[in-house]
CSV table of C-alpha atoms in Angstrom, one decimal:
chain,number,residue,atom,x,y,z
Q,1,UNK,CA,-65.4,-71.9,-7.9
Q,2,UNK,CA,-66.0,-71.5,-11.6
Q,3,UNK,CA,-66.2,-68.2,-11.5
Q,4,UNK,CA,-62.6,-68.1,-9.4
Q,5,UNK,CA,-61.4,-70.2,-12.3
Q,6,UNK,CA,-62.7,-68.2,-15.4
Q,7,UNK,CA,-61.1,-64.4,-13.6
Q,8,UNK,CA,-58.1,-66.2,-12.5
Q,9,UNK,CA,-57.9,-67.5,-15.9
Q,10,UNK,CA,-58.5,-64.2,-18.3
Q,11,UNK,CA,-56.0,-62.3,-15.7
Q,12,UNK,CA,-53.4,-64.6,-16.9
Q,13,UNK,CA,-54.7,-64.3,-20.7
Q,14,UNK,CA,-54.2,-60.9,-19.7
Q,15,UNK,CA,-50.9,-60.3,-18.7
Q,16,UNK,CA,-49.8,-62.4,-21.0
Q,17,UNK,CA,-50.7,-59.8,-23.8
Q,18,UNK,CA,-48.9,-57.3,-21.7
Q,19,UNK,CA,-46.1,-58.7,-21.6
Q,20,UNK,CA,-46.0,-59.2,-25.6
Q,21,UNK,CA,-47.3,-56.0,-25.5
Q,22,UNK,CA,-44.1,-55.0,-23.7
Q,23,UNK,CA,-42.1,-57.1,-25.2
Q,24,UNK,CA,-42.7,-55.8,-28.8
Q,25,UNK,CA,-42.2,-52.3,-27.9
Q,26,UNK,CA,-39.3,-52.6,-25.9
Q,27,UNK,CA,-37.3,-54.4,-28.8
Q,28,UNK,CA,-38.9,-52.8,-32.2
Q,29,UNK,CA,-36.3,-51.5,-34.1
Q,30,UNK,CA,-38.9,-48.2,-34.9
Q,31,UNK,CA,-38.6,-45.7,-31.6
Q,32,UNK,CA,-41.4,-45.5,-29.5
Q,33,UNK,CA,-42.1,-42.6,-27.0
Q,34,UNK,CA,-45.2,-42.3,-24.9
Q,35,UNK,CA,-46.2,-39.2,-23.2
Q,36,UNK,CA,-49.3,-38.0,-21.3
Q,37,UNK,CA,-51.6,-35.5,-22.3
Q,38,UNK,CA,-49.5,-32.8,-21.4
Q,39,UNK,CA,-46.8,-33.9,-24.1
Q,40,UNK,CA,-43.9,-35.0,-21.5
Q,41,UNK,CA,-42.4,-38.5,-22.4
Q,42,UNK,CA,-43.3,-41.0,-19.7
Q,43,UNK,CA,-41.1,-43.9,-21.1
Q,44,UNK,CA,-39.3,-44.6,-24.2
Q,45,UNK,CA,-37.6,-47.2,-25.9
Q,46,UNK,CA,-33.9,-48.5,-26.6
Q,47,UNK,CA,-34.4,-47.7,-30.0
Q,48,UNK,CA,-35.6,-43.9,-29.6
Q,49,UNK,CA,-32.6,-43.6,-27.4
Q,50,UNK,CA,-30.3,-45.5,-29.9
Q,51,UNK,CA,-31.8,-43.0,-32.8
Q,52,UNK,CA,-31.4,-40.0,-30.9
Q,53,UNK,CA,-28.1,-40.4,-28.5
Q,54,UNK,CA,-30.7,-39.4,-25.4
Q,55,UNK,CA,-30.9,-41.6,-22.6
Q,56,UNK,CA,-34.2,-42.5,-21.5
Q,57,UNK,CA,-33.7,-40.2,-18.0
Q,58,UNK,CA,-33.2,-37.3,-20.3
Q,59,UNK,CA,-36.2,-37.6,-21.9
Q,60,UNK,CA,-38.4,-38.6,-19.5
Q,61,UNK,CA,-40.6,-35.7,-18.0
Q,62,UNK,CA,-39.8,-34.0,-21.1
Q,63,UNK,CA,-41.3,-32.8,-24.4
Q,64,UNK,CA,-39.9,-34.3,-27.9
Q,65,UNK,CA,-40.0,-30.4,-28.9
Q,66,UNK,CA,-38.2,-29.5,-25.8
Q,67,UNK,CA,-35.6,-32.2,-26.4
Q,68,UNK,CA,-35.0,-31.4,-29.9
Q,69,UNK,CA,-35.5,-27.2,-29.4
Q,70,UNK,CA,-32.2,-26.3,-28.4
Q,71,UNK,CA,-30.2,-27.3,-31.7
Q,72,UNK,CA,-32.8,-26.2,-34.0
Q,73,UNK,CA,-36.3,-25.0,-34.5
Q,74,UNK,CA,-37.9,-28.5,-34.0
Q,75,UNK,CA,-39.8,-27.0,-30.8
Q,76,UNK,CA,-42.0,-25.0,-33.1
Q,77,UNK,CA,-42.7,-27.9,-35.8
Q,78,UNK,CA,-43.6,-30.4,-33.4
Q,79,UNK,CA,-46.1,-28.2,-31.1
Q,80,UNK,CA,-47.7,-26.8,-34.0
Q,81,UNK,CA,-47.8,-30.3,-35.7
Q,82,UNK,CA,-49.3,-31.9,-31.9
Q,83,UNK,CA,-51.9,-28.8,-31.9
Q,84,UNK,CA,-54.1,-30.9,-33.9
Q,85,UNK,CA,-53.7,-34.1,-32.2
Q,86,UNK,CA,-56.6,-32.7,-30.6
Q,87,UNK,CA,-58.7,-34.9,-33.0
Q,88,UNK,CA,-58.4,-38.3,-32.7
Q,89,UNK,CA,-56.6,-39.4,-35.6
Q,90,UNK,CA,-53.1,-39.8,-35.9
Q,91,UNK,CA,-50.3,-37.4,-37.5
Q,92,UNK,CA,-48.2,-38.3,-40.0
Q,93,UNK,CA,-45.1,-36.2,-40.8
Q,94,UNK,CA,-41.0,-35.7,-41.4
Q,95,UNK,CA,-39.0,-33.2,-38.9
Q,96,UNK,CA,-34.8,-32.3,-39.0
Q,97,UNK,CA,-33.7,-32.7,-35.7
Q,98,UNK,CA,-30.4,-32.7,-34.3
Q,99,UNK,CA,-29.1,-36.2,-31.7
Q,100,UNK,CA,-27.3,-35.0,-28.9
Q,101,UNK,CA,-24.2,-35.4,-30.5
Q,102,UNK,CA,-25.1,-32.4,-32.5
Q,103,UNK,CA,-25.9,-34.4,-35.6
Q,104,UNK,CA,-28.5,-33.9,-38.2
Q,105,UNK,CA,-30.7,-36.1,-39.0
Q,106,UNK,CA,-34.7,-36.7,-40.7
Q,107,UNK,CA,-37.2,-38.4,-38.2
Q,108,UNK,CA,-40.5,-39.5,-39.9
Q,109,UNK,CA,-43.0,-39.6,-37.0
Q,110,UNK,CA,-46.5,-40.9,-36.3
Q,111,UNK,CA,-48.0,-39.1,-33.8
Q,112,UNK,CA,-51.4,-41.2,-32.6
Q,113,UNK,CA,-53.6,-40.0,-29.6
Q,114,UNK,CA,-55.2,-42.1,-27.1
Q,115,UNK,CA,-58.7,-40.8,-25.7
Q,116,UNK,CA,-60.5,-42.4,-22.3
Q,117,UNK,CA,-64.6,-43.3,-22.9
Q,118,UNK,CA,-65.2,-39.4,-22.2
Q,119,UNK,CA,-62.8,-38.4,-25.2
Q,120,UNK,CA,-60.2,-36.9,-23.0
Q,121,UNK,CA,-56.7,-37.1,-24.2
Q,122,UNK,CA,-54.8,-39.4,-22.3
Q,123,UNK,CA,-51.7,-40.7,-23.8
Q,124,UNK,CA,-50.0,-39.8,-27.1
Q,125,UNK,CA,-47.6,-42.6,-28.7
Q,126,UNK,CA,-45.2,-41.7,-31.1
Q,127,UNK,CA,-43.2,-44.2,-33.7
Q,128,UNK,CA,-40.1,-42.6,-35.0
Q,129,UNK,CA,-37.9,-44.0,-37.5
Q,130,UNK,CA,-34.7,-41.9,-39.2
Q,131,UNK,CA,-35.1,-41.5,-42.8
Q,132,UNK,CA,-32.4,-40.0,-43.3
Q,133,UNK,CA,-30.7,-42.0,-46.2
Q,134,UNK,CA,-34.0,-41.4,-47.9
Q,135,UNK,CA,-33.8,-37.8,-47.7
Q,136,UNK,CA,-30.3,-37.6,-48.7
Q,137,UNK,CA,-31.6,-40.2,-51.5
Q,138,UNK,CA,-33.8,-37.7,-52.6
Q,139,UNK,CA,-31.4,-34.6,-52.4
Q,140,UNK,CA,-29.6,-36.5,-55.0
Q,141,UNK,CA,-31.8,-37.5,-57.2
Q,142,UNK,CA,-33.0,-33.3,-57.0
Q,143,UNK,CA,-29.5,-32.5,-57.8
Q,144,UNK,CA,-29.0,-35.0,-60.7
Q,145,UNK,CA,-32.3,-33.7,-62.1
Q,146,UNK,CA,-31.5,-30.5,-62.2
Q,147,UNK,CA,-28.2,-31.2,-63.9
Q,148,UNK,CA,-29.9,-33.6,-66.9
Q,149,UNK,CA,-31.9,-30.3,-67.3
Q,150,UNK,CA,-29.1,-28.2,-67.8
Q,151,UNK,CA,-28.1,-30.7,-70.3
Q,152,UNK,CA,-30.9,-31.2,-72.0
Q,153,UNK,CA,-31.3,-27.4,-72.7
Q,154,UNK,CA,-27.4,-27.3,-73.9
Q,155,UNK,CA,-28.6,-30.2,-76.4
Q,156,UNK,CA,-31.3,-28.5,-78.0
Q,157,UNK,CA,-29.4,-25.2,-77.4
Q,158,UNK,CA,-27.0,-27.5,-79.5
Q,159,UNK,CA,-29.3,-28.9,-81.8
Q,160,UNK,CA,-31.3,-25.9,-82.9
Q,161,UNK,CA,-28.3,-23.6,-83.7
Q,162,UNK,CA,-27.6,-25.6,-86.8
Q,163,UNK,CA,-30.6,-25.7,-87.9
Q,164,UNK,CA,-31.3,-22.0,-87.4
Q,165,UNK,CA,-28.1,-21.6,-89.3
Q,166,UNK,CA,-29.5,-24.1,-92.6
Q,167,UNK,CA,-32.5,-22.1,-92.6
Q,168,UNK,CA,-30.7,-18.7,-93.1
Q,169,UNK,CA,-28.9,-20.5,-95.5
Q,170,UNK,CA,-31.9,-21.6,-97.7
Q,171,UNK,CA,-33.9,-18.5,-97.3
Q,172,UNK,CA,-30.8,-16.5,-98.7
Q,173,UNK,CA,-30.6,-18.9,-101.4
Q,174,UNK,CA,-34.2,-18.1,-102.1
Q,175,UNK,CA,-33.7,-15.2,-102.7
């Protein structure tokens, strides 16, 4: 009857953390998609759907490449990126795809392979956040950059033509 007790009592324990489980990835803000070894999304969360404008029927059964393919060469970038989930550590890396509205926008995504005891790929879960407004950040800080150096070389473009000019001044006076 102990023994009842004890299984009776770690089945609860554990579908308790299921259910947090569940409950954490169902509501993170970050967008999670899980597909099987063959890449196709078996379920996804409100906030992948949210990010991208998909439902989660139109993704599921389908590759994130797939999905993505269409409006741009995303296809390519993510099956060459997934070859080397292979391994079993996780990919790190930044993708322009376009939402279904037809909008642009930067995904950073974490690809991280699950392996059974046997090392057979099972599951792949994927985190993707929009970092957009970081990459637009960054295209205008470039673009600021690039015009401080244009202005620094019309200073000292500036500067140095004077001095050029006091120089032929002095050596004609030398002479």
């Amino acid at each position: 009857q102990i023994e009842i007790v004890h299984d009776i009592e770690e089945r609860v324990r554990h579908q308790l953390e299921i259910e947090k489980l569940s409950l954490a990835s169902s509501h993170s803000a970050i967008g999670i998609i899980i597909s099987d070894a063959n890449f196709d999304a078996l379920w996804v969360n409100d906030a992948f759907c949210n990010l991208t404008g998909y439902k989660a029927e139109e993704v599921i059964g389908h590759r994130l490449g797939d999905l993505f393919g269409p409006k741009m060469d995303a296809t390519r970038i993510i099956r060459d990126k997934r070859s080397d989930v292979a391994s079993t550590e996780s990919l790190h890396f930044e993708v322009k795809v376009a939402r279904k509205s037809g909008e642009f926008i930067w995904l950073d995504l974490i690809n991280s392979p699950v392996h059974d005891e046997a090392g057979n790929l099972i599951y792949q879960i994927e985190t993707i956040s929009d970092v957009s407004h970081l990459k637009q950040t960054e295209l205008e800080l470039k673009e600021k950059n690039e015009s401080l150096d244009g202005f620094v070389y019309s200073v000292s473009h500036d500067l140095r033509q004077p001095v050029v000019s006091i120089r032929s001044l002095v050596t004609i006076l030398e002479q």
